[in-house]
Tab-separated table of C-alpha atoms and ligand atoms in Angstrom:
chain	number	residue	atom	x	y	z
U	500	MET	CA	0.000	0.000	0.000
U	501	LYS	CA	1.019	3.597	-0.627
U	502	LEU	CA	2.089	5.904	2.198
U	503	TRP	CA	-0.973	7.926	1.337
U	504	GLY	CA	-3.298	4.978	0.654
U	505	GLY	CA	-5.778	5.771	3.460
U	506	ARG	CA	-8.207	7.971	1.560
U	507	PHE	CA	-8.136	5.896	-1.626
U	508	THR	CA	-10.566	3.137	-2.558
U	509	LYS	CA	-8.901	1.936	-5.746
U	510	GLU	CA	-5.460	0.629	-6.460
U	511	GLU	CA	-3.254	2.881	-8.503
U	512	ASN	CA	-3.244	2.266	-12.228
U	513	GLN	CA	0.089	0.749	-13.230
U	514	LEU	CA	0.695	3.356	-15.915
U	515	VAL	CA	0.001	6.083	-13.383
U	516	HIS	CA	2.514	4.549	-11.044
U	517	ASN	CA	5.131	4.360	-13.756
U	518	PHE	CA	4.521	7.936	-14.787
U	519	ASN	CA	4.470	9.275	-11.252
U	520	GLU	CA	7.318	7.377	-9.648
U	521	SER	CA	10.705	8.928	-9.054
U	522	LEU	CA	12.484	6.107	-7.229
U	523	SER	CA	14.180	5.066	-10.448
U	524	PHE	CA	16.168	8.292	-10.314
U	525	ASP	CA	15.861	9.850	-6.841
U	526	GLN	CA	17.484	6.714	-5.424
U	527	LYS	CA	20.628	8.619	-6.325
U	528	PHE	CA	20.290	10.606	-3.107
U	529	TYR	CA	19.455	7.767	-0.730
U	530	HIS	CA	22.430	8.777	1.347
U	531	GLN	CA	21.199	12.336	1.774
U	532	ASP	CA	17.658	11.136	2.451
U	533	ILE	CA	18.851	8.949	5.328
U	534	GLN	CA	21.179	11.656	6.599
U	535	GLY	CA	18.224	14.071	6.702
U	536	SER	CA	16.017	11.562	8.518
U	537	ILE	CA	18.656	10.927	11.162
U	538	ALA	CA	18.928	14.659	11.842
U	539	HIS	CA	15.144	14.997	11.898
U	540	VAL	CA	14.601	12.243	14.450
U	541	THR	CA	17.498	13.479	16.573
U	542	MET	CA	15.715	16.803	16.779
U	543	LEU	CA	12.321	15.163	17.429
U	544	ALA	CA	13.799	13.330	20.407
U	545	LYS	CA	15.522	16.424	21.768
U	546	GLN	CA	12.159	18.174	21.664
U	547	GLY	CA	10.424	15.281	23.395
U	548	ILE	CA	8.268	14.577	20.335
U	549	VAL	CA	9.523	10.990	20.091
U	550	THR	CA	11.060	8.952	22.901
U	551	GLU	CA	14.741	8.269	23.336
U	552	GLU	CA	14.000	4.626	22.700
U	553	ASP	CA	12.257	5.314	19.390
U	554	ARG	CA	15.023	7.666	18.349
U	555	LYS	CA	17.579	4.947	18.898
U	556	ALA	CA	15.558	2.306	17.084
U	557	ILE	CA	14.941	4.635	14.149
U	558	ILE	CA	18.578	5.671	13.815
U	559	ASP	CA	19.790	2.077	14.073
U	560	GLY	CA	17.210	1.061	11.489
U	561	LEU	CA	18.196	3.879	9.131
U	562	ASN	CA	21.870	3.025	9.505
U	563	SER	CA	21.201	-0.621	8.737
U	564	ILE	CA	19.274	0.408	5.605
U	565	LEU	CA	22.199	2.578	4.577
U	566	ALA	CA	24.679	-0.238	5.150
U	567	ASP	CA	22.548	-2.726	3.237
U	568	LEU	CA	22.092	-0.363	0.303
U	569	GLU	CA	25.793	0.284	0.227
U	570	SER	CA	26.737	-3.388	0.336
U	571	GLY	CA	24.132	-4.248	-2.282
U	572	LYS	CA	22.202	-6.449	0.135
U	573	LEU	CA	19.163	-4.238	-0.231
U	574	ALA	CA	17.889	-3.349	-3.700
U	575	PHE	CA	15.470	-0.615	-4.730
U	576	THR	CA	12.175	-2.320	-5.418
U	577	LYS	CA	9.882	-0.868	-7.997
U	578	GLU	CA	6.651	-0.734	-6.031
U	579	HIS	CA	7.739	2.308	-4.051
U	580	GLU	CA	6.964	5.738	-5.368
U	581	ASP	CA	10.122	7.542	-4.385
U	582	ILE	CA	13.212	7.275	-2.220
U	583	HIS	CA	11.376	8.774	0.757
U	584	SER	CA	8.620	6.146	0.633
U	585	PHE	CA	11.158	3.425	0.016
U	586	VAL	CA	13.246	4.256	3.067
U	587	GLU	CA	10.241	4.766	5.329
U	588	ALA	CA	8.537	1.518	4.296
U	589	ASN	CA	11.782	-0.348	4.736
U	590	LEU	CA	12.316	1.159	8.144
U	591	ILE	CA	8.844	0.103	9.286
U	592	GLU	CA	9.535	-3.389	7.983
U	593	ARG	CA	12.699	-3.502	10.050
U	594	ILE	CA	11.703	-1.879	13.340
U	595	GLY	CA	7.900	-1.873	13.342
U	596	ASP	CA	5.845	0.850	15.029
U	597	ALA	CA	8.757	3.084	15.988
U	598	GLY	CA	9.445	3.496	12.279
U	599	LYS	CA	5.986	4.964	11.823
U	600	ARG	CA	6.948	7.916	14.005
U	601	LEU	CA	9.810	9.134	11.827
U	602	HIS	CA	7.610	11.226	9.557
U	603	THR	CA	6.157	13.228	12.465
U	604	GLY	CA	6.315	16.944	11.700
U	605	ARG	CA	7.639	16.379	8.223
U	606	SER	CA	6.310	16.220	4.682
U	607	ARG	CA	7.888	14.761	1.601
U	608	ASN	CA	7.824	18.318	0.337
U	609	ASP	CA	10.336	19.636	2.842
U	610	GLN	CA	12.099	16.277	2.754
U	611	VAL	CA	12.741	16.363	-0.980
U	612	ALA	CA	13.730	20.036	-0.770
U	613	LEU	CA	16.285	19.037	1.841
U	614	ASP	CA	17.578	15.996	-0.056
U	615	MET	CA	18.063	17.941	-3.242
U	616	LYS	CA	19.871	20.691	-1.376
U	617	LEU	CA	22.138	18.265	0.426
U	618	TYR	CA	22.866	16.504	-2.844
U	619	CYS	CA	23.680	19.717	-4.690
U	620	ARG	CA	25.771	20.919	-1.784
U	621	ASP	CA	27.833	17.721	-1.758
U	622	GLU	CA	28.266	17.862	-5.499
U	623	ILE	CA	29.347	21.500	-5.423
U	624	GLY	CA	32.233	20.377	-3.226
U	625	GLU	CA	33.216	17.652	-5.664
U	626	ILE	CA	32.916	19.843	-8.730
U	627	ASP	CA	34.976	22.526	-7.028
U	628	GLU	CA	37.676	19.969	-6.300
U	629	LEU	CA	37.742	18.931	-9.973
U	630	VAL	CA	38.007	22.539	-11.131
U	631	LYS	CA	40.794	23.041	-8.628
U	632	ASN	CA	42.689	20.062	-10.074
U	633	LEU	CA	42.359	21.550	-13.527
U	634	LEU	CA	43.646	24.899	-12.253
U	635	LYS	CA	46.677	23.183	-10.731
U	636	GLU	CA	47.417	21.533	-14.047
U	637	LEU	CA	47.081	24.840	-15.886
U	638	LEU	CA	49.396	26.493	-13.404
U	639	THR	CA	52.062	23.861	-14.064
U	640	ILE	CA	51.816	24.441	-17.802
U	641	MET	CA	52.070	28.179	-17.229
U	642	GLU	CA	55.153	27.911	-15.058
U	643	ASN	CA	56.869	25.768	-17.690
U	644	ASN	CA	56.044	28.048	-20.595
U	645	LEU	CA	56.790	31.600	-19.551
U	646	ASP	CA	58.949	32.051	-22.645
U	647	THR	CA	57.135	29.772	-25.069
U	648	TYR	CA	56.199	32.312	-27.697
U	649	MET	CA	53.123	31.839	-29.787
U	650	PRO	CA	50.760	33.969	-31.823
U	651	GLY	CA	47.879	35.571	-30.003
U	652	PHE	CA	44.784	35.720	-32.204
U	653	THR	CA	41.820	37.932	-32.819
U	654	HIS	CA	39.253	36.826	-35.407
U	655	LEU	CA	41.344	33.629	-35.471
U	656	GLN	CA	43.912	35.693	-37.367
U	657	LYS	CA	47.368	36.115	-35.942
U	658	ALA	CA	47.492	39.387	-34.026
U	659	GLN	CA	50.347	39.895	-31.577
U	660	PRO	CA	52.793	37.521	-29.961
U	661	VAL	CA	51.990	36.165	-26.536
U	662	THR	CA	53.290	33.199	-24.587
U	663	LEU	CA	51.704	29.861	-23.974
U	664	ALA	CA	51.713	30.724	-20.272
U	665	HIS	CA	49.679	33.819	-21.000
U	666	HIS	CA	47.225	32.012	-23.252
U	667	ILE	CA	46.680	29.254	-20.695
U	668	GLY	CA	46.374	31.946	-18.032
U	669	ALA	CA	43.245	33.218	-19.748
U	670	TYR	CA	41.624	29.844	-19.085
U	671	TYR	CA	42.941	29.878	-15.554
U	672	GLU	CA	40.971	33.090	-15.010
U	673	MET	CA	37.789	31.554	-16.426
U	674	PHE	CA	37.936	28.467	-14.270
U	675	TYR	CA	38.878	30.490	-11.237
U	676	ARG	CA	35.729	32.555	-11.686
U	677	ASP	CA	33.822	29.287	-11.970
U	678	ARG	CA	35.024	28.356	-8.517
U	679	GLY	CA	33.844	31.724	-7.274
U	680	ARG	CA	30.400	31.054	-8.687
U	681	LEU	CA	30.221	27.662	-6.967
U	682	HIS	CA	31.250	29.295	-3.724
U	683	ASP	CA	28.591	32.017	-4.046
U	684	ILE	CA	25.872	29.439	-4.683
U	685	TYR	CA	26.927	27.494	-1.633
U	686	GLU	CA	26.766	30.590	0.521
U	687	ARG	CA	23.289	31.500	-0.695
U	688	MET	CA	21.782	28.033	-0.610
U	689	ASN	CA	23.138	26.782	2.686
U	690	TYR	CA	19.935	27.197	4.722
U	691	CYS	CA	17.858	24.244	5.828
U	692	PRO	CA	14.279	23.793	4.546
U	693	LEU	CA	13.476	20.892	6.865
U	694	GLY	CA	10.636	21.682	9.265
U	695	SER	CA	8.700	23.622	6.643
U	696	GLY	CA	6.293	20.709	6.426
U	697	ALA	CA	4.049	20.468	3.408
U	698	LEU	CA	4.002	24.248	3.006
U	699	ALA	CA	2.872	25.924	6.227
U	700	GLY	CA	5.253	24.671	8.877
U	701	THR	CA	3.983	22.272	11.540
U	702	THR	CA	2.198	22.449	14.861
U	703	TYR	CA	4.907	20.423	16.595
U	704	PRO	CA	7.477	22.313	18.627
U	705	LEU	CA	10.322	21.597	16.197
U	706	ASP	CA	13.735	23.117	16.759
U	707	ARG	CA	14.574	23.968	13.177
U	708	ALA	CA	17.773	25.739	14.074
U	709	TYR	CA	19.006	22.561	15.724
U	710	THR	CA	18.238	20.378	12.676
U	711	ALA	CA	19.920	22.953	10.473
U	712	LYS	CA	23.007	22.865	12.651
U	713	LEU	CA	23.124	19.064	12.689
U	714	LEU	CA	23.149	19.084	8.903
U	715	GLY	CA	25.832	21.745	8.573
U	716	PHE	CA	23.560	24.544	7.395
U	717	TYR	CA	24.020	28.148	8.460
U	718	GLY	CA	20.472	28.143	9.807
U	719	PRO	CA	16.850	27.392	8.916
U	720	THR	CA	15.125	28.950	5.913
U	721	LEU	CA	12.682	31.680	6.899
U	722	ASN	CA	9.580	31.073	4.808
U	723	SER	CA	8.038	27.631	4.694
U	724	MET	CA	6.185	28.176	1.405
U	725	ASP	CA	9.327	29.298	-0.345
U	726	SER	CA	11.339	26.529	1.308
U	727	VAL	CA	9.335	23.709	-0.256
U	728	SER	CA	9.169	25.284	-3.684
U	729	ASP	CA	12.536	26.996	-4.029
U	730	ARG	CA	14.719	25.496	-6.731
U	731	ASP	CA	16.756	28.643	-7.343
U	732	TYR	CA	19.871	26.889	-6.128
U	733	VAL	CA	19.338	24.168	-8.740
U	734	ILE	CA	19.052	26.799	-11.442
U	735	GLU	CA	22.087	28.660	-10.140
U	736	LEU	CA	24.082	25.460	-10.049
U	737	LEU	CA	23.033	24.564	-13.587
U	738	SER	CA	23.963	28.055	-14.666
U	739	ALA	CA	27.412	27.696	-13.106
U	740	LEU	CA	27.749	24.252	-14.703
U	741	SER	CA	26.754	25.708	-18.053
U	742	THR	CA	29.459	28.318	-17.721
U	743	ILE	CA	32.034	25.678	-16.807
U	744	ALA	CA	30.900	23.616	-19.794
U	745	MET	CA	31.153	26.683	-22.017
U	746	HIS	CA	34.710	27.322	-20.839
U	747	LEU	CA	35.663	23.688	-21.356
U	748	SER	CA	34.102	23.823	-24.791
U	749	ARG	CA	36.051	26.915	-25.839
U	750	PHE	CA	39.248	25.335	-24.615
U	751	SER	CA	38.391	22.080	-26.402
U	752	GLU	CA	37.812	23.970	-29.599
U	753	GLU	CA	41.300	25.449	-29.345
U	754	VAL	CA	42.869	22.102	-28.551
U	755	ILE	CA	41.141	20.614	-31.589
U	756	ILE	CA	42.426	23.417	-33.812
U	757	TRP	CA	45.906	23.286	-32.297
U	758	ASN	CA	46.019	19.526	-32.790
U	759	THR	CA	45.320	19.711	-36.534
U	760	ASN	CA	48.025	18.959	-39.082
U	761	GLU	CA	47.761	22.560	-40.206
U	762	TYR	CA	48.587	23.987	-36.771
U	763	ARG	CA	50.526	21.253	-34.977
U	764	PHE	CA	50.795	23.448	-31.861
U	765	VAL	CA	49.989	20.454	-29.689
U	766	GLU	CA	49.863	16.745	-29.864
U	767	ILE	CA	47.212	15.009	-27.834
U	768	ASP	CA	48.564	11.944	-26.105
U	769	ASP	CA	47.719	8.567	-27.625
U	770	ALA	CA	45.908	7.611	-24.440
U	771	TYR	CA	43.490	10.492	-24.989
U	772	SER	CA	42.993	10.012	-28.739
U	773	THR	CA	41.072	7.568	-30.854
U	774	GLY	CA	41.539	6.102	-34.307
U	775	SER	CA	39.418	5.598	-37.380
U	776	SER	CA	37.977	2.256	-38.437
U	777	ILE	CA	38.786	2.965	-42.076
U	778	MET	CA	41.554	5.571	-42.278
U	779	PRO	CA	44.711	4.068	-40.792
U	780	GLN	CA	46.533	7.398	-40.472
U	781	LYS	CA	43.919	8.990	-38.219
U	782	LYS	CA	44.348	10.048	-34.628
U	783	ASN	CA	41.292	11.979	-33.600
U	784	PRO	CA	40.707	14.385	-30.707
U	785	ASP	CA	37.488	12.661	-29.651
U	786	ILE	CA	37.732	13.618	-25.994
U	787	ALA	CA	37.948	17.322	-26.768
U	788	GLU	CA	35.097	16.961	-29.259
U	789	LEU	CA	32.911	15.141	-26.772
U	790	VAL	CA	33.577	17.730	-24.094
U	791	ARG	CA	32.594	20.411	-26.612
U	792	GLY	CA	29.550	18.416	-27.668
U	793	LYS	CA	28.275	17.663	-24.186
U	794	THR	CA	27.920	21.361	-23.475
U	795	GLY	CA	24.565	21.214	-25.234
U	796	ARG	CA	22.962	18.888	-22.744
U	797	VAL	CA	24.136	20.965	-19.809
U	798	TYR	CA	22.595	24.117	-21.315
U	799	GLY	CA	19.518	22.005	-22.058
U	800	ALA	CA	19.117	21.126	-18.389
U	801	LEU	CA	19.321	24.784	-17.424
U	802	MET	CA	16.721	25.814	-19.994
U	803	SER	CA	14.423	22.933	-19.063
U	804	ILE	CA	14.375	23.760	-15.394
U	805	LEU	CA	14.006	27.483	-15.915
U	806	THR	CA	11.016	26.669	-18.090
U	807	MET	CA	9.640	24.077	-15.696
U	808	MET	CA	9.744	26.586	-12.813
U	809	LYS	CA	8.213	29.537	-14.588
U	810	GLY	CA	4.618	28.489	-14.018
U	811	ILE	CA	4.813	27.023	-10.523
U	812	PRO	CA	2.208	28.574	-8.218
U	813	LEU	CA	3.135	28.463	-4.532
U	814	ALA	CA	3.919	26.149	-2.946
U	815	TYR	CA	4.974	22.591	-3.907
U	816	ASP	CA	3.811	21.193	-7.245
U	817	LYS	CA	4.781	17.874	-8.720
U	818	ASP	CA	6.333	19.547	-11.744
U	819	MET	CA	9.369	20.038	-9.565
U	820	GLN	CA	10.095	16.323	-9.554
U	821	GLU	CA	11.415	17.020	-13.056
U	822	ASP	CA	14.404	18.853	-11.589
U	823	LYS	CA	16.227	15.658	-10.704
U	824	GLU	CA	17.176	13.665	-13.774
U	825	LEU	CA	18.330	16.767	-15.601
U	826	THR	CA	20.354	18.073	-12.701
U	827	PHE	CA	21.928	14.702	-12.001
U	828	ASP	CA	22.833	14.336	-15.643
U	829	ALA	CA	24.297	17.831	-15.890
U	830	ILE	CA	26.369	17.299	-12.741
U	831	ASP	CA	27.680	13.908	-13.872
U	832	THR	CA	28.371	15.248	-17.348
U	833	VAL	CA	30.379	18.230	-16.149
U	834	LYS	CA	32.290	16.131	-13.626
U	835	GLY	CA	33.193	13.666	-16.351
U	836	CYS	CA	34.229	16.444	-18.706
U	837	LEU	CA	36.393	18.103	-16.061
U	838	ALA	CA	38.178	14.877	-15.175
U	839	LEU	CA	38.810	13.845	-18.772
U	840	PHE	CA	39.778	17.292	-19.942
U	841	THR	CA	42.275	17.671	-17.101
U	842	GLY	CA	43.858	14.348	-17.977
U	843	MET	CA	44.052	15.285	-21.628
U	844	VAL	CA	45.661	18.661	-20.972
U	845	ALA	CA	48.103	17.187	-18.476
U	846	THR	CA	49.393	14.671	-21.014
U	847	MET	CA	49.353	16.890	-24.094
U	848	THR	CA	52.674	17.824	-25.739
U	849	PHE	CA	53.224	21.435	-26.745
U	850	ASN	CA	55.292	21.942	-29.891
U	851	LYS	CA	57.127	25.032	-28.771
U	852	GLU	CA	59.158	25.503	-31.974
U	853	VAL	CA	56.050	25.305	-34.142
U	854	MET	CA	54.277	27.850	-31.990
U	855	GLU	CA	57.166	30.263	-32.090
U	856	ALA	CA	57.646	29.856	-35.851
U	857	SER	CA	53.942	30.496	-36.317
U	858	ALA	CA	54.163	33.734	-34.348
U	859	LYS	CA	57.097	34.840	-36.527
U	860	ASN	CA	55.429	33.999	-39.815
U	861	GLY	CA	52.243	35.845	-39.124
U	862	PHE	CA	53.541	39.421	-38.777
U	863	THR	CA	52.566	39.396	-35.113
U	864	ASN	CA	55.363	41.911	-34.561
U	865	ALA	CA	53.901	44.451	-37.017
U	866	THR	CA	52.503	46.598	-34.182
U	867	ASP	CA	55.930	46.645	-32.588
U	868	ALA	CA	57.537	47.692	-35.870
U	869	ALA	CA	55.108	50.612	-35.962
U	870	ASP	CA	55.899	51.412	-32.326
U	871	TYR	CA	59.594	51.449	-33.277
U	872	LEU	CA	58.911	54.194	-35.811
U	873	VAL	CA	56.787	56.100	-33.297
U	874	ASN	CA	59.677	55.984	-30.842
U	875	HIS	CA	61.787	57.572	-33.586
U	876	GLY	CA	59.408	60.486	-34.030
U	877	VAL	CA	57.072	59.173	-36.761
U	878	PRO	CA	53.365	59.873	-36.029
U	879	PHE	CA	51.514	56.604	-35.317
U	880	ARG	CA	49.148	56.861	-38.295
U	881	ASP	CA	52.123	57.270	-40.677
U	882	ALA	CA	53.979	54.448	-38.937
U	883	HIS	CA	50.933	52.223	-39.424
U	884	GLY	CA	51.019	52.978	-43.159
U	885	ILE	CA	54.742	52.339	-43.466
U	886	VAL	CA	54.537	48.986	-41.721
U	887	GLY	CA	51.590	48.134	-43.957
U	888	GLN	CA	53.951	48.583	-46.891
U	889	LEU	CA	56.570	46.387	-45.204
U	890	VAL	CA	53.976	43.653	-44.754
U	891	LEU	CA	52.910	43.858	-48.404
U	892	PHE	CA	56.551	43.599	-49.452
U	893	CYS	CA	57.072	40.530	-47.237
U	894	ILE	CA	53.891	38.801	-48.414
U	895	ASP	CA	55.083	39.306	-51.970
U	896	LYS	CA	58.467	37.749	-51.172
U	897	GLY	CA	57.095	35.112	-48.837
U	898	ILE	CA	59.240	36.212	-45.870
U	899	ALA	CA	58.786	37.528	-42.324
U	900	LEU	CA	59.530	41.099	-41.217
U	901	ASP	CA	62.638	39.876	-39.408
U	902	ASP	CA	63.972	38.401	-42.680
U	903	MET	CA	64.126	41.766	-44.463
U	904	THR	CA	67.571	43.296	-45.024
U	905	LEU	CA	68.248	46.710	-43.530
U	906	GLU	CA	68.435	48.112	-47.075
U	907	GLU	CA	64.942	46.800	-47.759
U	908	PHE	CA	63.681	48.389	-44.532
U	909	GLN	CA	65.304	51.686	-45.362
U	910	ALA	CA	63.986	51.687	-48.921
U	911	ILE	CA	60.509	51.951	-47.389
U	912	SER	CA	61.466	54.267	-44.515
U	913	PRO	CA	64.917	55.765	-43.832
U	914	VAL	CA	64.045	55.905	-40.117
U	915	PHE	CA	64.870	52.207	-39.676
U	916	GLU	CA	68.285	51.420	-38.200
U	917	GLU	CA	70.138	48.226	-37.316
U	918	ASP	CA	68.398	48.103	-33.902
U	919	VAL	CA	65.027	47.399	-35.574
U	920	TYR	CA	65.811	43.668	-35.476
U	921	GLU	CA	66.156	43.733	-31.726
U	922	ALA	CA	63.024	45.871	-31.422
U	923	ILE	CA	60.818	43.492	-33.371
U	924	SER	CA	62.237	40.233	-32.073
U	925	MET	CA	59.702	37.921	-30.517
U	926	LYS	CA	61.426	38.211	-27.179
U	927	THR	CA	61.310	41.995	-27.160
U	928	CYS	CA	57.711	42.088	-28.346
U	929	VAL	CA	56.609	39.924	-25.463
U	930	GLU	CA	58.983	41.038	-22.735
U	931	LYS	CA	58.231	44.726	-23.214
U	932	ARG	CA	54.648	43.976	-22.327
U	933	MET	CA	55.101	43.960	-18.599
U	934	THR	CA	52.114	45.775	-17.189
U	935	ILE	CA	50.075	43.508	-14.972
U	936	GLY	CA	47.916	41.191	-17.052
U	937	ALA	CA	50.272	41.292	-20.047
U	938	PRO	CA	52.369	38.345	-21.302
U	939	GLY	CA	55.829	39.685	-20.304
U	940	GLN	CA	57.623	37.247	-17.997
U	941	GLU	CA	57.882	39.626	-15.083
U	942	ALA	CA	54.162	40.367	-15.199
U	943	MET	CA	53.343	36.694	-15.568
U	944	LYS	CA	55.494	35.729	-12.609
U	945	THR	CA	53.669	38.209	-10.388
U	946	VAL	CA	50.338	36.850	-11.554
U	947	ILE	CA	51.379	33.230	-11.035
U	948	GLU	CA	52.313	34.034	-7.441
U	949	ILE	CA	48.830	35.455	-6.928
U	950	TYR	CA	47.274	32.325	-8.461
U	951	LYS	CA	49.317	30.097	-6.186
U	952	GLY	CA	48.074	32.013	-3.171
U	953	GLN	CA	44.492	31.584	-4.383
U	954	LEU	CA	44.887	27.845	-4.826
U	955	GLU	CA	46.252	27.374	-1.351
U	956	LYS	CA	43.287	29.136	0.209
L	30	LIG	N1	9.200	12.592	-5.603
L	30	LIG	C1	8.738	13.860	-5.208
L	30	LIG	C2	9.597	14.957	-5.867
L	30	LIG	O1	10.621	14.624	-6.333
L	30	LIG	C3	8.816	13.992	-3.737
L	30	LIG	C4	7.796	14.922	-3.149
L	30	LIG	C5	6.467	14.367	-3.269
L	30	LIG	N2	5.497	15.187	-2.627
L	30	LIG	C6	4.203	15.070	-2.937
L	30	LIG	N3	3.403	15.840	-2.318
L	30	LIG	N4	3.759	14.253	-3.831
L	30	LIG	O2	9.238	16.084	-5.917
């Protein structure tokens, strides 16, 4: 019989059961459900609402359910509607009448709100740890590549020289902000909904602050109707996950481009590549492509839940059961992407010579050649025009600016002297950019120290 079977005269239609049930997916937070129940009954006993004896029986029963689920001795059986019903029915089976007192002063509405919050909170910790691991990996690459010159791009056209450390640093910033977002969500969500009952609180003298404290929350939520129907934290988490996925996808896109035969900036390790069933020469960047591709389903979860929530009248409505599968999937997807992407980046080889040659061949030092003229008294607009002529000349001859003879330089502008070569060398171009945030080594070293401090926090 159902938990709520009392006022019903007919058995539930099987199709209705199948459509309505959530056990097939909310079993994922059995641990949190039991954790919440233990806190609840601890509070009930402290308040004299259940006896010490019942409290002990209930907690022992819940712990034995947990142990049996974990060892595989106990399986989730289909006839139960959701994880809450499953655990309660099982408890009653194990300890009898005492088990029937667990749900005093509680509704599945505040229970599921709690479980989902606990689950998201736990997962935020794990996701944060994965992002942190990625940041550590990026930091290592940065430290090893302070003078690995490469072209910086705009419009995917070579623009100005940077270093690999600087380029990777841009991703460091993105993922660091992602950690900040996770932290903010945690701070905002960490209030306990338990004790809100179905929607209007309960008539029992619950100590909500105590339950909140037992479960590691900052305190109880302050409006019972909001508590049972708030899924903002789910939406915020999905939004943060979407942003992480977007960052991973951008990075993947670059890795895929860099790994092409045309670029050859990187080589993805064999362990993180796959082959073709027909073309023997192929080594494909499948992991990066999958990470890029999976971004869609994470965005999809965010859009679905935003849409699902937009018509929910206060307080609890069953629509909200739809938050789970999508959120679980998005969390698992992003965790998988983070782990795989980190492994791929950590094992990737950077072809430093190719990168540097690419920066040289793409006139990335043209701005610096113009700056050279400016430093010799030529107005910038004229300098821009002169260097434009140099570039045209080089394109025609198929050479880089650095390959021009001094005579060729001077034929276009007599201002050029022997020291132009030094001024437009890759090293000078990068190292002169030493304001904070720029690729020059000194600037980068300062920034890396700051990053290290952040990671240790
Ligand atoms: N499985 C439900 C959910 O995920 C639990 C809450 C059920 N509450 C109810 N009044 N039917 O939302």
